[in-house]
Amino acid sequence: MGFGTRIIFSGLLALSAVGAPIVQAQEGDLNFANGIAAIVEHKVITIDDVRREIMPRIPSIQAQARTQQEYEQMVEALQDDLIQSLIDRVLIVKEFYKTKDGQPPRQIPASYIDNAVADSIISDFDGDRSKFLAYLRGRGMTMREYRIEVTEDIINSYMRSEQRQSASIISPVRVEQYYNENSERFYQEDEAHMRMIVFNRTSGVTDEGLLDRARNVHARLDSGESFADIARDVSEDTRRARGGDWSWQRRTDLKDEFSEPLFALDKGQATQPILLPEGCYILYVEDRRYAGIKPIDDVREQIELILSQTMARQAEERWLERLRRNGYVKLY
C-alpha cells in the first residue's frame, strides 16, 4: 500500500556532512497542502498525526541505516505501517461501539480513563501536571479531546487482545504436525550441566602443588562427598558460593581444553585435573543432554506458544481485513 511517503517526509530525509542521516524541518508539501493523509469513516488522519507518530522513531532508524537510500526506504516502510495502524485504530473503535442485537452499546468506565490519564502524567511527564498541560497546548488539544484519545487507546488494545485470545486453543494434533514438519528446529547440541572447582596459580605455587590440591578433591569425591560441597569449601572462583555451578554449557561454548575432557564424561563424573597457565581446574558433569532432536514432550510447550502466537496474528489480521473491507477509507 503506497501512501506517498517520499512526499510527506521528503524534507525530513538528508545526510549530514559525515554521512549520517539527519532530520531537517519541512514547512509543507503541495501534494498534501490540505494537511490530510487519509479519511477513515468520519475521522481525518492528518499529516501531523503521522509525523507525531514517526518522529520519535527517527533516531532509531538513523542508527540502523547505513546509506541515505536505506534510510529513506526504512522511513517509507515505517510510515506506511503507521498510517495503516492509524486507519485500523479508527475502524477498531467503530467496531467497539457497534450495537449488537439485544445488547446495549459498550462503554469504557470513566474510572479506567481517569486512571490511564493519571498514569500518563506520572510516566510521561514525571508527575508534573504543568508539563502535561503544556503538552496539550502544544498539540492544540483540550482535556476532553485528550480523554477521547486515551479512550480510543484503551479500546484499541482491548479489541486487539480479544481477537488474539480467540485463537489460543491448540490441539495436540497440530502440535505433533508442527513438530514433524519442523523437527530440525528442535535440534540440540551436546550440552552438559557443569560444575567447576578452580585453584588459582599464585606466586610460588608449582604445578605439583596445584595437582596435590586436585588429587585431594578426587579423594573426597571417592569418599562420597558431593562435588558442590567440595567446591563451596575449596574453590577459588566467583561461583564458589553456588557450588561451582556454571549451569548448562554447550560443547561450542567452551574452549577445547575444557570441552574435550568434559564431554567425554557421563553424568556424575569429574575430569582429571586440567593444568593451564592461570591455574588448575576440575570439571564435573551434573547432568547431560546428548546431541539430537529433542523429544516432542520436551518441546510441546514451546510449540504451543509458537502456534498460539501465529494463530493470534492470523486471527487479528483476518479480523482487520474484514474491518477494512467494510469501512470507508480514502487515501490522499
mmCIF file of C-alpha atoms in Angstrom:
data_model
loop_
_atom_site.group_PDB
_atom_site.id
_atom_site.type_symbol
_atom_site.label_atom_id
_atom_site.label_comp_id
_atom_site.label_asym_id
_atom_site.label_seq_id
_atom_site.Cartn_x
_atom_site.Cartn_y
_atom_site.Cartn_z
ATOM 1 C CA MET A 1 0.000 0.000 0.000
ATOM 2 C CA GLY A 2 1.718 3.181 -1.128
ATOM 3 C CA PHE A 3 0.926 6.301 0.831
ATOM 4 C CA GLY A 4 3.277 8.772 -0.884
ATOM 5 C CA THR A 5 5.848 8.571 1.885
ATOM 6 C CA ARG A 6 8.568 10.369 -0.027
ATOM 7 C CA ILE A 7 6.114 13.238 -0.486
ATOM 8 C CA ILE A 8 5.161 13.595 3.167
ATOM 9 C CA PHE A 9 8.657 13.204 4.513
ATOM 10 C CA SER A 10 10.861 14.235 1.613
ATOM 11 C CA GLY A 11 12.010 17.277 3.564
ATOM 12 C CA LEU A 12 12.990 15.123 6.520
ATOM 13 C CA LEU A 13 15.444 12.920 4.653
ATOM 14 C CA ALA A 14 19.013 14.163 4.383
ATOM 15 C CA LEU A 15 22.569 13.190 5.201
ATOM 16 C CA SER A 16 24.968 15.083 7.403
ATOM 17 C CA ALA A 17 28.454 16.067 6.255
ATOM 18 C CA VAL A 18 29.860 12.869 7.762
ATOM 19 C CA GLY A 19 27.310 10.658 6.023
ATOM 20 C CA ALA A 20 24.974 10.031 8.973
ATOM 21 C CA PRO A 21 21.251 10.600 8.410
ATOM 22 C CA ILE A 22 19.849 13.751 9.966
ATOM 23 C CA VAL A 23 16.377 15.231 10.277
ATOM 24 C CA GLN A 24 15.596 18.554 8.658
ATOM 25 C CA ALA A 25 12.439 20.604 9.102
ATOM 26 C CA GLN A 26 9.803 20.868 6.402
ATOM 27 C CA GLU A 27 7.107 23.512 6.143
ATOM 28 C CA GLY A 28 4.677 21.737 3.838
ATOM 29 C CA ASP A 29 4.127 19.996 0.564
ATOM 30 C CA LEU A 30 1.985 20.798 -2.471
ATOM 31 C CA ASN A 31 0.587 17.264 -2.708
ATOM 32 C CA PHE A 32 -0.609 17.451 0.875
ATOM 33 C CA ALA A 33 -1.452 21.127 1.079
ATOM 34 C CA ASN A 34 -4.699 20.278 2.837
ATOM 35 C CA GLY A 35 -2.713 18.522 5.580
ATOM 36 C CA ILE A 36 -4.685 15.294 5.175
ATOM 37 C CA ALA A 37 -3.137 11.838 4.830
ATOM 38 C CA ALA A 38 -6.385 9.838 4.906
ATOM 39 C CA ILE A 39 -10.060 9.962 5.820
ATOM 40 C CA VAL A 40 -11.460 6.964 7.675
ATOM 41 C CA GLU A 41 -15.202 6.904 8.311
ATOM 42 C CA HIS A 42 -15.874 10.286 9.947
ATOM 43 C CA LYS A 43 -12.291 10.889 11.084
ATOM 44 C CA VAL A 44 -9.500 12.780 9.337
ATOM 45 C CA ILE A 45 -5.930 11.487 9.737
ATOM 46 C CA THR A 46 -3.634 14.455 9.292
ATOM 47 C CA ILE A 47 -0.013 14.621 8.262
ATOM 48 C CA ASP A 48 0.701 15.976 11.739
ATOM 49 C CA ASP A 49 -0.835 12.806 13.199
ATOM 50 C CA VAL A 50 1.577 10.736 11.121
ATOM 51 C CA ARG A 51 4.568 12.961 11.921
ATOM 52 C CA ARG A 52 3.806 12.793 15.633
ATOM 53 C CA GLU A 53 3.937 9.004 15.438
ATOM 54 C CA ILE A 54 7.022 8.750 13.262
ATOM 55 C CA MET A 55 9.349 11.402 14.704
ATOM 56 C CA PRO A 56 10.196 9.553 17.961
ATOM 57 C CA ARG A 57 11.290 6.592 15.838
ATOM 58 C CA ILE A 58 13.611 8.582 13.547
ATOM 59 C CA PRO A 59 16.702 8.312 15.821
ATOM 60 C CA SER A 60 16.434 4.514 15.813
ATOM 61 C CA ILE A 61 16.243 4.461 12.013
ATOM 62 C CA GLN A 62 19.201 6.843 11.820
ATOM 63 C CA ALA A 63 21.240 4.458 13.947
ATOM 64 C CA GLN A 64 20.354 1.451 11.784
ATOM 65 C CA ALA A 65 20.554 2.936 8.264
ATOM 66 C CA ARG A 66 23.913 2.714 6.502
ATOM 67 C CA THR A 67 23.063 4.851 3.474
ATOM 68 C CA GLN A 68 20.675 7.628 2.544
ATOM 69 C CA GLN A 69 18.757 5.235 0.288
ATOM 70 C CA GLU A 70 18.370 2.647 3.038
ATOM 71 C CA TYR A 71 17.262 5.373 5.443
ATOM 72 C CA GLU A 72 14.559 6.594 3.059
ATOM 73 C CA GLN A 73 13.351 3.024 2.454
ATOM 74 C CA MET A 74 13.086 2.381 6.175
ATOM 75 C CA VAL A 75 11.213 5.646 6.756
ATOM 76 C CA GLU A 76 8.882 4.814 3.882
ATOM 77 C CA ALA A 77 8.101 1.362 5.261
ATOM 78 C CA LEU A 78 7.582 2.728 8.759
ATOM 79 C CA GLN A 79 5.271 5.475 7.555
ATOM 80 C CA ASP A 80 3.160 3.005 5.578
ATOM 81 C CA ASP A 81 2.827 0.866 8.703
ATOM 82 C CA LEU A 82 1.925 3.848 10.874
ATOM 83 C CA ILE A 83 -0.734 5.168 8.510
ATOM 84 C CA GLN A 84 -2.272 1.710 8.300
ATOM 85 C CA SER A 85 -2.185 1.485 12.091
ATOM 86 C CA LEU A 86 -3.960 4.844 12.419
ATOM 87 C CA ILE A 87 -6.583 3.707 9.898
ATOM 88 C CA ASP A 88 -7.091 0.419 11.726
ATOM 89 C CA ARG A 89 -7.443 2.265 15.021
ATOM 90 C CA VAL A 90 -10.442 4.232 13.719
ATOM 91 C CA LEU A 91 -12.072 1.089 12.323
ATOM 92 C CA ILE A 92 -11.493 -0.797 15.589
ATOM 93 C CA VAL A 93 -13.113 1.973 17.646
ATOM 94 C CA LYS A 94 -16.095 1.935 15.285
ATOM 95 C CA GLU A 95 -16.408 -1.834 15.734
ATOM 96 C CA PHE A 96 -16.273 -1.485 19.515
ATOM 97 C CA TYR A 97 -19.207 0.914 19.592
ATOM 98 C CA LYS A 98 -21.261 -1.042 17.080
ATOM 99 C CA THR A 99 -24.514 -2.134 18.738
ATOM 100 C CA LYS A 100 -25.451 -5.798 18.620
ATOM 101 C CA ASP A 101 -28.986 -7.174 18.667
ATOM 102 C CA GLY A 102 -30.464 -7.000 22.151
ATOM 103 C CA GLN A 103 -27.266 -5.686 23.726
ATOM 104 C CA PRO A 104 -26.519 -2.156 24.990
ATOM 105 C CA PRO A 105 -23.586 -0.250 23.438
ATOM 106 C CA ARG A 106 -20.244 -0.996 25.060
ATOM 107 C CA GLN A 107 -18.578 1.740 27.093
ATOM 108 C CA ILE A 108 -15.246 2.206 28.828
ATOM 109 C CA PRO A 109 -15.790 3.064 32.514
ATOM 110 C CA ALA A 110 -14.772 6.625 33.352
ATOM 111 C CA SER A 111 -12.563 5.314 36.171
ATOM 112 C CA TYR A 112 -10.433 3.436 33.593
ATOM 113 C CA ILE A 113 -9.884 6.644 31.672
ATOM 114 C CA ASP A 114 -9.118 8.611 34.862
ATOM 115 C CA ASN A 115 -6.503 6.033 35.856
ATOM 116 C CA ALA A 116 -4.944 5.970 32.387
ATOM 117 C CA VAL A 117 -4.639 9.782 32.318
ATOM 118 C CA ALA A 118 -3.105 9.783 35.807
ATOM 119 C CA ASP A 119 -0.648 7.036 34.805
ATOM 120 C CA SER A 120 0.321 9.002 31.693
ATOM 121 C CA ILE A 121 1.035 12.145 33.707
ATOM 122 C CA ILE A 122 3.273 10.114 36.022
ATOM 123 C CA SER A 123 5.112 8.081 33.382
ATOM 124 C CA ASP A 124 5.331 10.595 30.512
ATOM 125 C CA PHE A 125 5.542 13.901 32.384
ATOM 126 C CA ASP A 126 7.293 12.917 35.644
ATOM 127 C CA GLY A 127 4.072 13.569 37.539
ATOM 128 C CA ASP A 128 4.238 17.272 36.613
ATOM 129 C CA ARG A 129 0.748 18.413 35.625
ATOM 130 C CA SER A 130 2.074 21.711 34.293
ATOM 131 C CA LYS A 131 4.237 19.807 31.773
ATOM 132 C CA PHE A 132 1.210 17.757 30.798
ATOM 133 C CA LEU A 133 -0.924 20.872 30.227
ATOM 134 C CA ALA A 134 1.885 22.448 28.204
ATOM 135 C CA TYR A 135 1.921 19.309 26.055
ATOM 136 C CA LEU A 136 -1.812 19.634 25.440
ATOM 137 C CA ARG A 137 -1.413 23.294 24.494
ATOM 138 C CA GLY A 138 1.399 22.379 22.095
ATOM 139 C CA ARG A 139 -0.919 19.968 20.343
ATOM 140 C CA GLY A 140 -3.840 22.400 20.403
ATOM 141 C CA MET A 141 -5.834 19.795 22.312
ATOM 142 C CA THR A 142 -8.367 20.142 25.108
ATOM 143 C CA MET A 143 -8.559 17.812 28.069
ATOM 144 C CA ARG A 144 -11.786 16.396 26.678
ATOM 145 C CA GLU A 145 -10.074 15.604 23.356
ATOM 146 C CA TYR A 146 -7.162 14.003 25.191
ATOM 147 C CA ARG A 147 -9.540 11.805 27.187
ATOM 148 C CA ILE A 148 -11.136 10.680 23.923
ATOM 149 C CA GLU A 149 -7.688 9.782 22.596
ATOM 150 C CA VAL A 150 -6.911 7.813 25.767
ATOM 151 C CA THR A 151 -10.282 6.059 25.497
ATOM 152 C CA GLU A 152 -9.504 5.027 21.946
ATOM 153 C CA ASP A 153 -6.088 3.737 23.055
ATOM 154 C CA ILE A 154 -7.816 1.527 25.621
ATOM 155 C CA ILE A 155 -10.375 0.310 23.085
ATOM 156 C CA ASN A 156 -7.691 -0.450 20.507
ATOM 157 C CA SER A 157 -5.679 -2.540 22.980
ATOM 158 C CA TYR A 158 -8.752 -4.323 24.320
ATOM 159 C CA MET A 159 -10.203 -5.234 20.924
ATOM 160 C CA ARG A 160 -6.888 -6.488 19.534
ATOM 161 C CA SER A 161 -6.309 -8.557 22.661
ATOM 162 C CA GLU A 162 -9.805 -10.009 22.385
ATOM 163 C CA GLN A 163 -9.125 -11.178 18.840
ATOM 164 C CA ARG A 164 -5.774 -12.698 19.755
ATOM 165 C CA GLN A 165 -7.250 -14.598 22.693
ATOM 166 C CA SER A 166 -9.927 -16.114 20.481
ATOM 167 C CA ALA A 167 -7.238 -18.155 18.722
ATOM 168 C CA SER A 168 -5.436 -19.527 21.760
ATOM 169 C CA ILE A 169 -6.610 -23.184 21.754
ATOM 170 C CA ILE A 170 -4.017 -25.522 20.217
ATOM 171 C CA SER A 171 -4.895 -29.166 19.594
ATOM 172 C CA PRO A 172 -2.362 -31.979 20.247
ATOM 173 C CA VAL A 173 -2.692 -32.978 16.577
ATOM 174 C CA ARG A 174 -1.485 -29.548 15.442
ATOM 175 C CA VAL A 175 1.430 -29.715 17.873
ATOM 176 C CA GLU A 176 2.507 -33.107 16.510
ATOM 177 C CA GLN A 177 2.107 -31.922 12.921
ATOM 178 C CA TYR A 178 4.258 -28.861 13.579
ATOM 179 C CA TYR A 179 6.878 -30.993 15.320
ATOM 180 C CA ASN A 180 7.062 -33.451 12.428
ATOM 181 C CA GLU A 181 7.294 -30.681 9.818
ATOM 182 C CA ASN A 182 9.850 -28.583 11.736
ATOM 183 C CA SER A 183 11.840 -31.151 13.696
ATOM 184 C CA GLU A 184 15.146 -29.598 12.612
ATOM 185 C CA ARG A 185 14.257 -26.506 14.664
ATOM 186 C CA PHE A 186 14.464 -28.619 17.803
ATOM 187 C CA TYR A 187 17.952 -29.978 17.281
ATOM 188 C CA GLN A 188 20.124 -29.562 20.340
ATOM 189 C CA GLU A 189 23.895 -29.695 20.589
ATOM 190 C CA ASP A 190 25.731 -31.719 23.169
ATOM 191 C CA GLU A 191 25.192 -29.982 26.500
ATOM 192 C CA ALA A 192 26.471 -30.577 29.991
ATOM 193 C CA HIS A 193 25.309 -29.075 33.265
ATOM 194 C CA MET A 194 28.773 -28.203 34.509
ATOM 195 C CA ARG A 195 30.245 -27.538 37.902
ATOM 196 C CA MET A 196 33.855 -26.441 38.293
ATOM 197 C CA ILE A 197 36.479 -26.181 41.007
ATOM 198 C CA VAL A 198 39.264 -23.658 40.406
ATOM 199 C CA PHE A 199 42.651 -23.411 42.061
ATOM 200 C CA ASN A 200 44.329 -20.176 41.023
ATOM 201 C CA ARG A 201 48.016 -20.129 40.216
ATOM 202 C CA THR A 202 49.525 -17.694 42.705
ATOM 203 C CA SER A 203 53.150 -16.686 43.186
ATOM 204 C CA GLY A 204 55.328 -19.586 44.295
ATOM 205 C CA VAL A 205 52.709 -22.295 43.609
ATOM 206 C CA THR A 206 54.099 -25.113 41.458
ATOM 207 C CA ASP A 207 52.260 -27.466 39.138
ATOM 208 C CA GLU A 208 52.781 -30.239 41.679
ATOM 209 C CA GLY A 209 51.253 -28.099 44.396
ATOM 210 C CA LEU A 210 48.143 -27.482 42.275
ATOM 211 C CA LEU A 211 47.930 -31.191 41.403
ATOM 212 C CA ASP A 212 48.133 -32.162 45.079
ATOM 213 C CA ARG A 213 45.091 -29.989 45.803
ATOM 214 C CA ALA A 214 43.261 -31.516 42.850
ATOM 215 C CA ARG A 215 44.084 -35.056 43.997
ATOM 216 C CA ASN A 216 42.621 -34.199 47.387
ATOM 217 C CA VAL A 217 39.375 -33.190 45.654
ATOM 218 C CA HIS A 218 39.210 -36.559 43.887
ATOM 219 C CA ALA A 219 39.872 -38.364 47.150
ATOM 220 C CA ARG A 220 36.954 -36.549 48.758
ATOM 221 C CA LEU A 221 34.727 -37.397 45.772
ATOM 222 C CA ASP A 222 35.731 -41.068 46.077
ATOM 223 C CA SER A 223 34.733 -40.978 49.743
ATOM 224 C CA GLY A 224 31.220 -39.890 48.796
ATOM 225 C CA GLU A 225 31.244 -36.117 49.245
ATOM 226 C CA SER A 226 29.287 -34.091 46.709
ATOM 227 C CA PHE A 227 31.179 -32.022 44.199
ATOM 228 C CA ALA A 228 29.059 -28.971 45.075
ATOM 229 C CA ASP A 229 30.002 -29.187 48.770
ATOM 230 C CA ILE A 230 33.673 -29.562 47.962
ATOM 231 C CA ALA A 231 33.512 -26.578 45.586
ATOM 232 C CA ARG A 232 31.964 -24.416 48.334
ATOM 233 C CA ASP A 233 34.810 -25.458 50.605
ATOM 234 C CA VAL A 234 37.881 -25.102 48.382
ATOM 235 C CA SER A 235 37.175 -23.460 45.007
ATOM 236 C CA GLU A 236 38.726 -20.062 44.326
ATOM 237 C CA ASP A 237 36.389 -18.590 41.708
ATOM 238 C CA THR A 238 33.266 -16.425 41.789
ATOM 239 C CA ARG A 239 30.925 -19.451 41.612
ATOM 240 C CA ARG A 240 32.190 -20.938 44.861
ATOM 241 C CA ALA A 241 29.099 -19.997 46.874
ATOM 242 C CA ARG A 242 26.954 -21.716 44.259
ATOM 243 C CA GLY A 243 28.865 -24.942 44.489
ATOM 244 C CA GLY A 244 30.828 -24.160 41.334
ATOM 245 C CA ASP A 245 27.621 -24.255 39.261
ATOM 246 C CA TRP A 246 28.033 -22.983 35.672
ATOM 247 C CA SER A 247 24.643 -24.298 34.549
ATOM 248 C CA TRP A 248 24.176 -25.765 31.072
ATOM 249 C CA GLN A 249 27.091 -25.409 28.678
ATOM 250 C CA ARG A 250 27.173 -26.409 25.018
ATOM 251 C CA ARG A 251 30.275 -28.022 23.618
ATOM 252 C CA THR A 252 30.804 -24.942 21.427
ATOM 253 C CA ASP A 253 30.561 -22.626 24.453
ATOM 254 C CA LEU A 254 33.800 -23.918 25.938
ATOM 255 C CA LYS A 255 37.409 -23.808 24.852
ATOM 256 C CA ASP A 256 38.915 -27.089 23.731
ATOM 257 C CA GLU A 257 40.886 -27.556 26.961
ATOM 258 C CA PHE A 258 37.557 -27.807 28.796
ATOM 259 C CA SER A 259 35.134 -29.184 26.205
ATOM 260 C CA GLU A 260 37.149 -32.255 25.188
ATOM 261 C CA PRO A 261 37.579 -33.762 28.678
ATOM 262 C CA LEU A 262 34.127 -32.627 29.881
ATOM 263 C CA PHE A 263 32.132 -34.101 27.001
ATOM 264 C CA ALA A 264 33.999 -37.397 27.253
ATOM 265 C CA LEU A 265 32.249 -37.951 30.611
ATOM 266 C CA ASP A 266 28.846 -39.223 31.665
ATOM 267 C CA LYS A 267 26.562 -37.766 34.293
ATOM 268 C CA GLY A 268 28.131 -37.809 37.767
ATOM 269 C CA GLN A 269 31.760 -37.936 36.609
ATOM 270 C CA ALA A 270 34.609 -35.434 37.120
ATOM 271 C CA THR A 271 37.560 -34.663 34.875
ATOM 272 C CA GLN A 272 41.147 -35.242 35.797
ATOM 273 C CA PRO A 273 42.971 -32.022 36.785
ATOM 274 C CA ILE A 274 43.316 -29.585 33.884
ATOM 275 C CA LEU A 275 46.501 -27.529 34.216
ATOM 276 C CA LEU A 276 46.574 -24.183 32.465
ATOM 277 C CA PRO A 277 48.830 -21.139 32.888
ATOM 278 C CA GLU A 278 46.235 -19.414 35.077
ATOM 279 C CA GLY A 279 45.509 -22.336 37.377
ATOM 280 C CA CYS A 280 44.155 -25.853 37.831
ATOM 281 C CA TYR A 281 40.557 -26.870 37.033
ATOM 282 C CA ILE A 282 38.335 -29.827 37.781
ATOM 283 C CA LEU A 283 35.064 -30.039 35.862
ATOM 284 C CA TYR A 284 32.072 -32.105 36.892
ATOM 285 C CA VAL A 285 29.049 -33.276 34.878
ATOM 286 C CA GLU A 286 25.915 -32.664 36.919
ATOM 287 C CA ASP A 287 23.730 -33.781 34.003
ATOM 288 C CA ARG A 288 23.965 -34.410 30.240
ATOM 289 C CA ARG A 289 21.910 -33.699 27.149
ATOM 290 C CA TYR A 290 23.133 -35.506 24.063
ATOM 291 C CA ALA A 291 23.071 -34.071 20.548
ATOM 292 C CA GLY A 292 19.928 -34.787 18.532
ATOM 293 C CA ILE A 293 16.311 -33.813 18.022
ATOM 294 C CA LYS A 294 14.572 -33.111 21.317
ATOM 295 C CA PRO A 295 11.624 -35.400 22.078
ATOM 296 C CA ILE A 296 8.222 -33.834 21.436
ATOM 297 C CA ASP A 297 7.330 -33.853 25.128
ATOM 298 C CA ASP A 298 10.355 -31.644 25.837
ATOM 299 C CA VAL A 299 9.255 -29.006 23.318
ATOM 300 C CA ARG A 300 5.455 -29.278 23.477
ATOM 301 C CA GLU A 301 5.032 -26.028 25.436
ATOM 302 C CA GLN A 302 7.411 -24.226 23.077
ATOM 303 C CA ILE A 303 5.425 -25.416 20.041
ATOM 304 C CA GLU A 304 2.126 -24.451 21.646
ATOM 305 C CA LEU A 305 3.498 -20.956 22.224
ATOM 306 C CA ILE A 306 4.719 -20.666 18.608
ATOM 307 C CA LEU A 307 1.390 -21.876 17.232
ATOM 308 C CA SER A 308 -0.719 -19.721 19.536
ATOM 309 C CA GLN A 309 1.258 -16.600 18.598
ATOM 310 C CA THR A 310 0.990 -17.429 14.891
ATOM 311 C CA MET A 311 -2.729 -18.153 15.093
ATOM 312 C CA ALA A 312 -3.315 -15.000 17.130
ATOM 313 C CA ARG A 313 -1.573 -12.860 14.499
ATOM 314 C CA GLN A 314 -3.526 -14.548 11.713
ATOM 315 C CA ALA A 315 -6.853 -14.158 13.530
ATOM 316 C CA GLU A 316 -6.151 -10.490 14.206
ATOM 317 C CA GLU A 317 -5.144 -9.858 10.579
ATOM 318 C CA ARG A 318 -8.266 -11.596 9.223
ATOM 319 C CA TRP A 319 -10.384 -9.507 11.556
ATOM 320 C CA LEU A 320 -8.659 -6.296 10.473
ATOM 321 C CA GLU A 321 -9.068 -7.199 6.802
ATOM 322 C CA ARG A 322 -12.802 -7.582 7.385
ATOM 323 C CA LEU A 323 -12.983 -4.193 9.111
ATOM 324 C CA ARG A 324 -11.067 -2.614 6.224
ATOM 325 C CA ARG A 325 -13.379 -4.133 3.623
ATOM 326 C CA ASN A 326 -16.481 -2.912 5.440
ATOM 327 C CA GLY A 327 -15.172 0.543 6.341
ATOM 328 C CA TYR A 328 -14.815 3.771 4.407
ATOM 329 C CA VAL A 329 -11.182 4.671 3.775
ATOM 330 C CA LYS A 330 -9.901 7.376 1.426
ATOM 331 C CA LEU A 331 -6.160 7.877 0.998
ATOM 332 C CA TYR A 332 -4.589 11.124 -0.208
#
